[in-house]
N, CA, C and O of each residue as an XYZ file, in Angstrom:
832
protein
N      31.578     -9.000    -35.625
C      31.082     -8.198    -36.730
C      29.557     -8.148    -36.761
O      28.962     -7.093    -36.982
N      28.933     -9.306    -36.535
C      27.467     -9.349    -36.521
C      26.918     -8.522    -35.364
O      25.892     -7.856    -35.503
N      27.606     -8.564    -34.216
C      27.155     -7.783    -33.063
C      27.222     -6.289    -33.374
O      26.333     -5.531    -32.984
N      28.272     -5.865    -34.076
C      28.419     -4.450    -34.433
C      27.311     -4.020    -35.383
O      26.748     -2.935    -35.244
N      26.998     -4.889    -36.362
C      25.911     -4.585    -37.302
C      24.581     -4.477    -36.562
O      23.773     -3.593    -36.846
N      24.360     -5.384    -35.611
C      23.118     -5.368    -34.846
C      23.004     -4.102    -34.010
O      21.934     -3.498    -33.934
N      24.123     -3.694    -33.372
C      24.115     -2.456    -32.592
C      23.801     -1.245    -33.473
O      23.029     -0.367    -33.087
N      24.407     -1.212    -34.653
C      24.137     -0.111    -35.584
C      22.675     -0.091    -36.002
O      22.074      0.975    -36.135
N      22.102     -1.282    -36.211
C      20.689     -1.377    -36.593
C      19.798     -0.855    -35.474
O      18.835     -0.132    -35.733
N      20.113     -1.217    -34.230
C      19.340     -0.727    -33.095
C      19.465      0.785    -32.961
O      18.489      1.464    -32.642
N      20.658      1.315    -33.203
C      20.844      2.762    -33.141
C      20.011      3.476    -34.189
O      19.457      4.543    -33.926
N      19.920      2.886    -35.386
C      19.103      3.482    -36.443
C      17.630      3.473    -36.066
O      16.915      4.445    -36.308
N      17.174      2.369    -35.471
C      15.785      2.289    -35.027
C      15.501      3.337    -33.967
O      14.462      3.996    -33.995
N      16.431      3.487    -33.031
C      16.249      4.460    -31.959
C      16.200      5.874    -32.519
O      15.385      6.686    -32.083
N      17.068      6.174    -33.482
C      17.099      7.515    -34.081
C      15.794      7.825    -34.802
O      15.346      8.972    -34.808
N      15.179      6.811    -35.411
C      13.938      7.046    -36.154
C      12.777      7.362    -35.232
O      11.767      7.911    -35.673
N      12.909      7.017    -33.937
C      11.850      7.282    -32.967
C      12.108      8.532    -32.140
O      11.313      8.859    -31.258
N      13.200      9.237    -32.406
C      13.598     10.375    -31.589
C      13.503     11.683    -32.356
O      13.785     11.745    -33.552
N      13.104     12.716    -31.648
C      13.136     14.061    -32.198
C      14.590     14.485    -32.363
O      15.390     14.330    -31.440
N      14.935     15.015    -33.526
C      16.330     15.304    -33.824
C      16.894     16.430    -32.959
O      18.097     16.455    -32.700
N      16.062     17.351    -32.511
C      16.551     18.470    -31.711
C      16.698     18.106    -30.237
O      17.754     18.328    -29.644
N      15.647     17.550    -29.648
C      15.625     17.329    -28.198
C      15.968     15.905    -27.776
O      16.233     15.660    -26.599
N      15.967     14.965    -28.714
C      16.178     13.536    -28.447
C      15.045     12.898    -27.651
O      15.170     11.754    -27.213
N      13.927     13.630    -27.455
C      12.736     13.004    -26.887
C      12.103     12.123    -27.948
O      12.441     12.225    -29.127
N      11.188     11.262    -27.537
C      10.430     10.480    -28.515
C       9.670     11.432    -29.433
O       9.274     12.522    -29.017
N       9.467     11.019    -30.679
C       8.779     11.899    -31.622
C       7.336     11.454    -31.859
O       6.898     10.412    -31.371
N       6.629     12.257    -32.604
C       5.206     11.993    -32.843
C       5.007     10.686    -33.608
O       4.021      9.979    -33.402
N       5.945     10.378    -34.485
C       5.851      9.146    -35.270
C       5.814      7.915    -34.373
O       5.166      6.921    -34.701
N       6.512      7.983    -33.239
C       6.584      6.830    -32.347
C       5.424      6.766    -31.357
O       5.293      5.786    -30.623
N       4.579      7.803    -31.328
C       3.557      7.903    -30.284
C       2.570      6.741    -30.332
O       2.329      6.094    -29.312
N       1.999      6.470    -31.496
C       1.023      5.394    -31.595
C       1.639      4.046    -31.222
O       1.002      3.225    -30.562
N       2.893      3.827    -31.654
C       3.538      2.540    -31.396
C       3.804      2.321    -29.914
O       3.713      1.198    -29.419
N       4.137      3.406    -29.205
C       4.489      3.266    -27.780
C       3.308      3.509    -26.847
O       3.393      3.220    -25.654
N       2.211      4.033    -27.378
C       1.061      4.390    -26.551
C       0.541      3.185    -25.769
O       0.351      3.265    -24.555
N       0.312      2.075    -26.461
C      -0.308      0.926    -25.804
C       0.646      0.256    -24.820
O       0.199     -0.305    -23.820
N       1.957      0.305    -25.085
C       2.921     -0.228    -24.122
C       2.939      0.627    -22.860
O       2.974      0.108    -21.744
N       2.914      1.941    -23.053
C       2.995      2.839    -21.903
C       1.743      2.800    -21.056
O       1.812      3.007    -19.845
N       0.605      2.540    -21.665
C      -0.660      2.569    -20.935
C      -1.118      1.186    -20.486
O      -2.199      1.045    -19.914
N      -0.311      0.175    -20.739
C      -0.691     -1.180    -20.338
C      -0.819     -1.246    -18.825
O       0.063     -0.777    -18.105
N      -1.891     -1.813    -18.349
C      -2.148     -1.879    -16.902
C      -1.200     -2.860    -16.246
O      -1.083     -4.007    -16.679
N      -0.516     -2.406    -15.190
C       0.374     -3.286    -14.440
C      -0.430     -4.314    -13.679
O      -1.529     -4.031    -13.204
N       0.119     -5.507    -13.564
C      -0.559     -6.562    -12.813
C      -0.654     -6.162    -11.349
O       0.263     -5.528    -10.826
N      -1.766     -6.526    -10.663
C      -1.916     -6.163     -9.246
C      -0.733     -6.649     -8.423
O      -0.329     -7.809     -8.504
N      -0.190     -5.734     -7.629
C       0.920     -6.105     -6.764
C       2.257     -6.116     -7.440
O       3.269     -6.402     -6.801
N       2.294     -5.805     -8.749
C       3.563     -5.819     -9.458
C       4.431     -4.663     -8.982
O       4.006     -3.509     -9.022
N       5.626     -4.959     -8.539
C       6.516     -3.930     -8.013
C       7.570     -3.584     -9.033
O       7.807     -4.333     -9.981
N       8.189     -2.467     -8.838
C       9.268     -2.053     -9.716
C      10.526     -2.811     -9.346
O      10.559     -3.547     -8.360
N      11.576     -2.618    -10.162
C      12.829     -3.318     -9.946
C      13.604     -2.764     -8.764
O      14.602     -3.348     -8.339
N      13.140     -1.625     -8.226
C      13.853     -1.018     -7.118
C      14.840      0.040     -7.559
O      15.447      0.708     -6.722
N      15.014      0.208     -8.887
C      15.960      1.184     -9.397
C      15.253      2.425     -9.912
O      15.888      3.281    -10.528
N      13.975      2.542     -9.679
C      13.208      3.654    -10.209
C      13.456      4.912     -9.392
O      13.333      4.883     -8.168
N      13.808      6.031    -10.054
C      13.999      7.273     -9.302
C      12.741      7.658     -8.556
O      11.634      7.425     -9.042
N      12.895      8.237     -7.395
C      11.740      8.592     -6.577
C      11.729     10.076     -6.272
O      11.246     10.488     -5.217
N      12.266     10.905     -7.203
C      12.341     12.341     -6.962
C      10.965     12.977     -6.852
O      10.812     14.024     -6.223
N       9.945     12.338     -7.469
C       8.610     12.909     -7.396
C       7.781     12.255     -6.294
O       6.588     12.531     -6.172
N       8.404     11.389     -5.490
C       7.760     10.777     -4.326
C       6.584      9.869     -4.697
O       5.771      9.533     -3.836
N       6.484      9.467     -5.980
C       5.468      8.474     -6.315
C       5.949      7.110     -5.858
O       7.149      6.837     -5.867
N       5.017      6.251     -5.459
C       5.391      4.954     -4.930
C       5.979      4.090     -6.026
O       5.701      4.292     -7.208
N       6.795      3.123     -5.626
C       7.488      2.278     -6.590
C       6.561      1.272     -7.255
O       6.873      0.793     -8.345
N       5.433      0.936     -6.642
C       4.500     -0.008     -7.245
C       3.726      0.700     -8.356
O       3.112      1.744     -8.135
N       3.767      0.118     -9.544
C       3.104      0.759    -10.671
C       1.589      0.749    -10.470
O       1.020     -0.297    -10.161
N       0.930      1.894    -10.639
C      -0.517      1.947    -10.509
C      -1.184      1.486    -11.789
O      -0.521      1.274    -12.805
N      -2.508      1.330    -11.737
C      -3.225      0.867    -12.912
C      -3.638      2.018    -13.823
O      -4.066      1.786    -14.954
N      -3.514      3.249    -13.346
C      -4.002      4.387    -14.104
C      -2.865      5.104    -14.814
O      -1.825      5.394    -14.223
N      -3.082      5.384    -16.090
C      -2.098      6.119    -16.872
C      -2.726      7.434    -17.318
O      -3.926      7.504    -17.583
N      -1.895      8.479    -17.397
C      -2.352      9.821    -17.716
C      -1.564     10.391    -18.876
O      -0.355     10.191    -18.987
N      -2.266     11.100    -19.733
C      -1.622     11.765    -20.859
C      -1.686     13.270    -20.645
O      -2.746     13.822    -20.352
N      -0.555     13.920    -20.794
C      -0.498     15.372    -20.675
C       0.033     15.999    -21.950
O       1.024     15.527    -22.508
N      -0.607     17.048    -22.412
C      -0.130     17.835    -23.548
C       0.396     19.159    -23.008
O      -0.302     19.859    -22.275
N       1.619     19.494    -23.372
C       2.299     20.687    -22.869
C       2.566     21.634    -24.025
O       3.095     21.226    -25.059
N       2.203     22.889    -23.853
C       2.426     23.884    -24.895
C       3.130     25.102    -24.280
O       2.666     25.652    -23.281
N       4.250     25.517    -24.882
C       4.979     26.681    -24.380
C       4.192     27.942    -24.716
O       3.827     28.165    -25.870
N       3.935     28.757    -23.714
C       3.153     29.978    -23.915
C       3.964     31.019    -24.691
O       5.137     31.256    -24.404
N       3.317     31.626    -25.670
C       3.902     32.739    -26.442
C       5.259     32.379    -27.040
O       6.169     33.207    -27.064
N       5.392     31.154    -27.517
C       6.680     30.743    -28.068
C       7.025     31.517    -29.341
O       8.204     31.736    -29.621
N       6.036     31.928    -30.105
C       6.298     32.699    -31.317
C       7.042     33.993    -30.979
O       7.876     34.456    -31.757
N       6.734     34.570    -29.816
C       7.427     35.791    -29.396
C       8.919     35.531    -29.177
O       9.753     36.400    -29.433
N       9.242     34.340    -28.705
C      10.643     33.992    -28.500
C      11.362     33.934    -29.838
O      12.427     34.530    -30.003
N      10.782     33.217    -30.794
C      11.399     33.117    -32.118
C      11.491     34.473    -32.800
O      12.514     34.802    -33.401
N      10.423     35.262    -32.708
C      10.414     36.566    -33.371
C      11.358     37.559    -32.700
O      12.007     38.363    -33.369
N      11.427     37.494    -31.378
C      12.218     38.478    -30.647
C      13.682     38.132    -30.494
O      14.519     39.030    -30.398
N      14.016     36.836    -30.469
C      15.390     36.424    -30.197
C      15.997     35.565    -31.301
O      17.203     35.316    -31.295
N      15.183     35.112    -32.240
C      15.689     34.275    -33.325
C      15.473     32.795    -33.059
O      15.240     32.375    -31.926
N      15.555     32.024    -34.120
C      15.246     30.595    -34.021
C      16.325     29.809    -33.273
O      16.022     28.771    -32.685
N      17.567     30.276    -33.281
C      18.603     29.569    -32.524
C      18.308     29.622    -31.032
O      18.454     28.623    -30.328
N      17.893     30.788    -30.552
C      17.518     30.905    -29.139
C      16.237     30.119    -28.880
O      16.081     29.503    -27.826
N      15.318     30.146    -29.850
C      14.103     29.341    -29.708
C      14.425     27.864    -29.566
O      13.822     27.170    -28.748
N      15.382     27.375    -30.366
C      15.797     25.974    -30.254
C      16.427     25.692    -28.895
O      16.229     24.621    -28.323
N      17.192     26.663    -28.377
C      17.794     26.486    -27.059
C      16.719     26.374    -25.979
O      16.849     25.579    -25.048
N      15.656     27.172    -26.106
C      14.542     27.081    -25.164
C      13.921     25.688    -25.218
O      13.631     25.100    -24.176
N      13.717     25.161    -26.413
C      13.135     23.825    -26.549
C      14.032     22.762    -25.918
O      13.546     21.846    -25.255
N      15.331     22.890    -26.126
C      16.273     21.947    -25.523
C      16.214     22.002    -23.999
O      16.238     20.967    -23.332
N      16.137     23.203    -23.459
C      16.109     23.355    -22.005
C      14.788     22.877    -21.412
O      14.767     22.307    -20.321
N      13.680     23.108    -22.127
C      12.395     22.580    -21.669
C      12.446     21.052    -21.640
O      11.950     20.430    -20.701
N      13.045     20.451    -22.669
C      13.195     18.993    -22.691
C      14.031     18.516    -21.513
O      13.737     17.475    -20.925
N      15.077     19.274    -21.164
C      15.919     18.920    -20.015
C      15.119     19.004    -18.712
O      15.250     18.145    -17.840
N      14.291     20.044    -18.588
C      13.459     20.178    -17.384
C      12.451     19.035    -17.313
O      12.141     18.544    -16.228
N      11.945     18.614    -18.459
C      11.032     17.472    -18.481
C      11.717     16.231    -17.924
O      11.151     15.519    -17.095
N      12.938     15.975    -18.385
C      13.641     14.778    -17.933
C      13.884     14.794    -16.428
O      13.848     13.749    -15.778
N      14.130     15.973    -15.880
C      14.391     16.060    -14.439
C      13.112     16.098    -13.607
O      13.156     15.888    -12.395
N      11.975     16.366    -14.247
C      10.712     16.509    -13.516
C       9.890     15.233    -13.497
O       9.089     15.023    -12.586
N      10.081     14.379    -14.499
C       9.310     13.141    -14.595
C      10.225     11.948    -14.340
O      11.449     12.074    -14.354
N       9.611     10.787    -14.107
C      10.389      9.579    -13.872
C      11.007      9.076    -15.163
O      10.584      9.442    -16.260
N      12.029      8.221    -15.008
C      12.725      7.732    -16.202
C      11.838      6.820    -17.051
O      12.094      6.667    -18.245
N      10.801      6.210    -16.464
C       9.943      5.335    -17.253
C       8.677      6.044    -17.744
O       7.838      5.416    -18.391
N       8.523      7.337    -17.448
C       7.462      8.116    -18.086
C       7.881      8.384    -19.529
O       9.061      8.606    -19.801
N       6.932      8.363    -20.444
C       7.249      8.564    -21.852
C       7.139     10.049    -22.194
O       6.096     10.669    -21.985
N       8.220     10.606    -22.719
C       8.296     12.031    -23.026
C       8.447     12.207    -24.535
O       9.317     11.599    -25.158
N       7.592     13.044    -25.110
C       7.575     13.238    -26.556
C       7.668     14.730    -26.901
O       7.203     15.590    -26.154
N       8.273     15.003    -28.036
C       8.092     16.310    -28.663
C       7.297     16.073    -29.938
O       7.704     15.305    -30.810
N       6.151     16.751    -30.030
C       5.279     16.560    -31.179
C       5.589     17.536    -32.311
O       4.987     17.446    -33.380
N       6.496     18.442    -32.098
C       6.825     19.437    -33.100
C       6.528     20.827    -32.590
O       5.634     21.020    -31.766
N       7.301     21.820    -33.094
C       7.106     23.174    -32.625
C       7.303     23.247    -31.132
O       8.284     22.724    -30.603
N       6.363     23.904    -30.439
C       6.468     24.078    -28.982
C       5.575     23.112    -28.217
O       5.271     23.355    -27.049
N       5.148     22.023    -28.845
C       4.204     21.090    -28.226
C       4.903     19.810    -27.792
O       5.623     19.179    -28.566
N       4.671     19.438    -26.530
C       5.245     18.228    -25.951
C       4.123     17.375    -25.368
O       3.041     17.877    -25.066
N       4.393     16.089    -25.214
C       3.409     15.153    -24.660
C       4.103     14.261    -23.638
O       5.263     13.888    -23.812
N       3.382     13.923    -22.570
C       3.889     13.032    -21.534
C       2.870     11.938    -21.267
O       1.672     12.208    -21.179
N       3.338     10.712    -21.137
C       2.519      9.609    -20.634
C       3.126      9.163    -19.317
O       4.298      8.793    -19.260
N       2.330      9.199    -18.262
C       2.858      8.819    -16.946
C       1.843      7.988    -16.180
O       0.646      8.015    -16.468
N       2.346      7.247    -15.197
C       1.500      6.480    -14.286
C       1.335      7.255    -12.981
O       2.299      7.816    -12.460
N       0.140      7.283    -12.471
C      -0.140      7.905    -11.184
C      -1.308      7.173    -10.539
O      -2.148      6.598    -11.231
N      -1.359      7.198     -9.201
C      -2.378      6.436     -8.490
C      -3.772      7.026     -8.634
O      -4.761      6.294     -8.613
N      -3.859      8.351     -8.781
C      -5.163      8.976     -8.899
C      -5.004     10.338     -9.564
O      -3.897     10.770     -9.886
N      -6.128     10.994     -9.759
C      -6.151     12.276    -10.455
C      -5.297     13.325     -9.755
O      -4.547     14.047    -10.412
N      -5.400     13.418     -8.443
C      -4.650     14.432     -7.707
C      -3.147     14.198     -7.801
O      -2.371     15.150     -7.879
N      -2.735     12.931     -7.792
C      -1.311     12.620     -7.924
C      -0.792     13.035     -9.298
O       0.295     13.602     -9.413
N      -1.577     12.750    -10.343
C      -1.164     13.134    -11.691
C      -1.077     14.644    -11.823
O      -0.120     15.172    -12.389
N      -2.087     15.341    -11.297
C      -2.081     16.803    -11.373
C      -0.889     17.386    -10.621
O      -0.314     18.385    -11.054
N      -0.516     16.778     -9.506
C       0.622     17.274     -8.726
C       1.920     17.154     -9.525
O       2.778     18.033     -9.452
N       2.063     16.072    -10.283
C       3.267     15.886    -11.096
C       3.338     16.941    -12.194
O       4.379     17.567    -12.391
N       2.229     17.138    -12.909
C       2.216     18.144    -13.977
C       2.390     19.556    -13.407
O       3.042     20.402    -14.021
N       1.809     19.803    -12.239
C       1.934     21.118    -11.614
C       3.386     21.375    -11.206
O       3.877     22.496    -11.338
N       4.064     20.356    -10.718
C       5.467     20.539    -10.353
C       6.302     20.899    -11.585
O       7.166     21.774    -11.522
N       6.041     20.223    -12.696
C       6.766     20.550    -13.925
C       6.469     21.988    -14.348
O       7.379     22.717    -14.742
N       5.207     22.400    -14.268
C       4.856     23.781    -14.638
C       5.644     24.775    -13.791
O       6.167     25.758    -14.315
N       5.730     24.529    -12.503
C       6.473     25.428    -11.618
C       7.967     25.417    -11.937
O       8.631     26.452    -11.882
N       8.488     24.233    -12.270
C       9.914     24.143    -12.613
C      10.252     24.988    -13.830
O      11.292     25.646    -13.873
N       9.363     24.965    -14.820
C       9.591     25.786    -16.017
C       9.484     27.266    -15.654
O      10.331     28.068    -16.046
N       8.460     27.619    -14.918
C       8.227     29.018    -14.570
C       9.395     29.617    -13.784
O       9.721     30.791    -13.959
N      10.016     28.832    -12.934
C      11.081     29.352    -12.075
C      12.450     29.349    -12.750
O      13.394     29.952    -12.240
N      12.563     28.671    -13.899
C      13.855     28.572    -14.577
C      14.128     29.853    -15.373
O      13.244     30.368    -16.057
N      15.350     30.354    -15.275
C      15.713     31.546    -16.038
C      16.438     31.123    -17.307
O      17.585     30.680    -17.255
N      15.777     31.260    -18.431
C      16.336     30.873    -19.715
C      17.311     31.953    -20.203
O      17.001     33.141    -20.114
N      18.472     31.561    -20.713
C      19.442     32.547    -21.199
C      18.825     33.489    -22.225
O      18.157     33.042    -23.158
N      19.043     34.769    -22.060
C      18.551     35.850    -22.911
C      17.032     36.044    -22.816
O      16.550     37.175    -22.742
N      16.296     34.954    -22.818
C      14.827     35.035    -22.849
C      14.259     35.413    -21.481
O      13.276     36.148    -21.387
N      14.891     34.901    -20.422
C      14.343     35.114    -19.082
C      13.378     34.014    -18.709
O      13.693     32.837    -18.890
N      12.216     34.358    -18.196
C      11.252     33.361    -17.737
C      10.168     33.123    -18.785
O       9.681     34.058    -19.421
N       9.804     31.862    -18.950
C       8.689     31.491    -19.816
C       7.736     30.619    -19.010
O       8.064     30.189    -17.904
N       6.573     30.362    -19.557
C       5.589     29.516    -18.882
C       5.039     28.490    -19.864
O       5.241     28.601    -21.073
N       4.348     27.499    -19.337
C       3.705     26.485    -20.160
C       2.253     26.309    -19.723
O       1.908     26.516    -18.560
N       1.420     25.926    -20.671
C       0.039     25.525    -20.395
C      -0.064     24.019    -20.606
O       0.461     23.480    -21.581
N      -0.749     23.343    -19.677
C      -0.793     21.880    -19.699
C      -2.229     21.394    -19.603
O      -3.002     21.876    -18.775
N      -2.576     20.450    -20.443
C      -3.861     19.766    -20.356
C      -3.624     18.279    -20.174
O      -2.769     17.706    -20.850
N      -4.366     17.641    -19.270
C      -4.158     16.213    -19.042
C      -5.490     15.486    -18.970
O      -6.541     16.084    -18.738
N      -5.414     14.186    -19.176
C      -6.601     13.340    -19.117
C      -6.194     11.940    -18.702
O      -5.081     11.499    -18.987
N      -7.099     11.238    -18.026
C      -6.851      9.856    -17.657
C      -7.211      8.915    -18.792
O      -8.152      9.167    -19.544
N      -6.455      7.826    -18.914
C      -6.763      6.830    -19.938
C      -8.060      6.097    -19.615
O      -8.387      5.861    -18.452
N      -8.786      5.744    -20.666
C     -10.058      5.055    -20.524
C      -9.968      3.657    -21.109
O      -9.051      3.351    -21.871
N     -10.915      2.819    -20.755
C     -10.957      1.481    -21.311
C     -11.089      1.559    -22.827
O     -11.930      2.292    -23.348
N     -10.255      0.799    -23.529
C     -10.252      0.776    -25.000
C      -9.942      2.148    -25.592
O     -10.428      2.484    -26.672
N      -9.143      2.934    -24.895
C      -8.773      4.257    -25.386
C      -7.878      4.126    -26.610
O      -7.222      3.103    -26.809
N      -7.859      5.165    -27.418
C      -6.971      5.218    -28.577
C      -6.045      6.416    -28.425
O      -6.381      7.363    -27.714
N      -4.885      6.396    -29.078
C      -3.964      7.537    -28.983
C      -4.606      8.847    -29.427
O      -4.422      9.880    -28.783
N      -5.359      8.808    -30.523
C      -5.953     10.043    -31.042
C      -7.043     10.574    -30.116
O      -7.157     11.787    -29.939
N      -7.850      9.689    -29.521
C      -8.928     10.127    -28.633
C      -8.360     10.736    -27.351
O      -8.831     11.777    -26.894
N      -7.352     10.088    -26.774
C      -6.751     10.614    -25.540
C      -6.071     11.955    -25.804
O      -6.199     12.890    -25.013
N      -5.349     12.041    -26.919
C      -4.672     13.300    -27.249
C      -5.686     14.418    -27.469
O      -5.464     15.551    -27.041
N      -6.780     14.110    -28.125
C      -7.804     15.128    -28.394
C      -8.385     15.685    -27.094
O      -8.612     16.890    -26.982
N      -8.626     14.812    -26.112
C      -9.167     15.284    -24.843
C      -8.178     16.221    -24.141
O      -8.552     17.297    -23.674
N      -6.917     15.797    -24.073
C      -5.922     16.637    -23.403
C      -5.709     17.943    -24.155
O      -5.522     18.993    -23.541
N      -5.738     17.880    -25.474
C      -5.518     19.074    -26.289
C      -6.635     20.095    -26.081
O      -6.388     21.300    -26.108
N      -7.853     19.619    -25.876
C      -8.975     20.533    -25.645
C      -8.757     21.377    -24.393
O      -9.038     22.576    -24.388
N      -8.252     20.743    -23.330
C      -8.088     21.510    -22.098
C      -6.811     22.358    -22.116
O      -6.690     23.302    -21.334
N      -5.861     22.034    -22.996
C      -4.734     22.950    -23.197
C      -5.256     24.282    -23.717
O      -4.854     25.343    -23.239
N      -6.150     24.224    -24.695
C      -6.700     25.459    -25.253
C      -7.541     26.204    -24.221
O      -7.569     27.434    -24.208
N      -8.229     25.452    -23.355
C      -8.958     26.108    -22.271
C      -7.996     26.859    -21.355
O      -8.277     27.981    -20.932
N      -6.857     26.233    -21.050
C      -5.855     26.883    -20.205
C      -5.335     28.153    -20.860
O      -5.154     29.170    -20.189
N      -5.092     28.101    -22.166
C      -4.568     29.262    -22.873
C      -5.602     30.379    -22.954
O      -5.255     31.559    -22.909
N      -6.851     30.008    -23.071
C      -7.911     31.013    -23.156
C      -8.244     31.624    -21.802
O      -8.945     32.633    -21.729
N      -7.747     31.020    -20.740
C      -8.082     31.498    -19.390
C      -6.831     31.908    -18.611
O      -6.743     31.669    -17.406
N      -5.877     32.517    -19.288
C      -4.740     33.092    -18.600
C      -3.406     32.399    -18.788
O      -2.376     32.959    -18.412
N      -3.384     31.192    -19.360
C      -2.147     30.445    -19.596
C      -1.453     30.098    -18.271
O      -1.960     30.401    -17.191
N      -0.288     29.458    -18.380
C       0.531     29.124    -17.209
C      -0.283     28.383    -16.151
O      -0.308     28.779    -14.986
N      -0.945     27.309    -16.566
C      -1.761     26.532    -15.632
C      -1.942     25.112    -16.143
O      -1.680     24.809    -17.307
N      -2.399     24.245    -15.234
C      -2.702     22.850    -15.571
C      -4.205     22.661    -15.521
O      -4.851     23.025    -14.538
N      -4.759     22.094    -16.575
C      -6.194     21.790    -16.616
C      -6.386     20.299    -16.839
O      -5.684     19.686    -17.642
N      -7.340     19.722    -16.124
C      -7.652     18.303    -16.256
C      -8.999     18.146    -16.956
O      -9.983     18.773    -16.563
N      -9.044     17.327    -17.973
C     -10.265     17.131    -18.752
C     -11.413     16.657    -17.866
O     -12.542     17.130    -17.996
N     -11.121     15.730    -16.972
C     -12.172     15.137    -16.152
C     -12.763     16.120    -15.140
O     -13.829     15.864    -14.581
N     -12.090     17.226    -14.905
C     -12.600     18.216    -13.953
C     -13.424     19.310    -14.619
O     -13.961     20.178    -13.931
N     -13.535     19.286    -15.941
C     -14.237     20.356    -16.636
C     -15.717     20.013    -16.807
O     -16.038     19.008    -17.441
N     -16.621     20.819    -16.259
C     -18.059     20.523    -16.385
C     -18.531     20.511    -17.833
O     -19.527     19.864    -18.153
N     -17.820     21.226    -18.715
C     -18.217     21.250    -20.131
C     -18.172     19.864    -20.767
O     -18.904     19.581    -21.716
N     -17.301     19.002    -20.230
C     -17.114     17.678    -20.830
C     -17.711     16.563    -19.984
O     -17.434     15.387    -20.221
N     -18.524     16.921    -19.004
C     -19.070     15.919    -18.084
C     -19.890     14.869    -18.825
O     -19.881     13.699    -18.441
N     -20.595     15.263    -19.874
C     -21.440     14.327    -20.610
C     -20.682     13.273    -21.367
O     -21.248     12.246    -21.742
N     -19.380     13.516    -21.604
C     -18.594     12.555    -22.383
C     -17.800     11.616    -21.505
O     -16.991     10.842    -22.017
N     -18.004     11.658    -20.190
C     -17.212     10.851    -19.276
C     -17.898      9.534    -18.955
O     -18.027      9.155    -17.791
N     -18.333      8.849    -19.989
C     -18.966      7.551    -19.779
C     -17.970      6.528    -19.280
O     -18.342      5.549    -18.633
N     -16.662      6.764    -19.590
C     -15.616      5.915    -19.061
C     -14.568      6.839    -18.477
O     -13.636      7.240    -19.174
N     -14.706      7.177    -17.224
C     -13.931      8.259    -16.638
C     -12.539      7.870    -16.266
O     -12.024      6.823    -16.659
N     -11.923      8.769    -15.471
C     -10.510      8.639    -15.150
C     -10.198      7.412    -14.330
O      -9.046      6.984    -14.272
N     -11.198      6.838    -13.695
C     -10.906      5.681    -12.857
C     -11.010      4.370    -13.593
O     -10.859      3.316    -12.975
N     -11.266      4.390    -14.910
C     -11.433      3.162    -15.669
C     -10.150      2.390    -15.712
O      -9.061      2.965    -15.729
N     -10.277      1.090    -15.730
C      -9.096      0.245    -15.840
C      -8.704      0.157    -17.292
O      -9.532      0.294    -18.193
N      -7.415     -0.075    -17.502
C      -6.886     -0.182    -18.864
C      -6.895     -1.641    -19.278
O      -6.491     -1.969    -20.393
């Protein structure tokens, strides 16, 4: 009986951290999980060997963590043109594509509306960009029922020493808007933008 009560309690805790539509982590859980997800792995620390390798990233956890903000392009047109039920279906399918595009230990969030967030480990900037670019292509090539093809704009940034959830999110969010203002359907990296060069006192290579 006590075990059943404990299981129910754990299920309630899990539900409070999940988005009700997509079952991804929700915005409420972001701050709580941010520091766990970005904790630097000990040098030489290997994975358990059960980690999926569909994205060809090495099994040894790197020291660098990356935050990506994903925004569905022209999502209002989907809701206005096809209705909110179809809009919800698009969100569910985008969440499914996220799960198949990222590793099982990457943290996937829905922040509300058409905005999603990812925390992932990658060895360097190019590796992180390749992962986000693959997800962008996966969305672009998927044919959504009734809607057809949609695209996403993505902004990412590397974690910095003593970073905070709000500061990292703000950096990634800035380059999402840059992507949207420059044609959409693209990945932009904060550290590659000359406009923000002056603020890179602790750049993408900083240890966590």
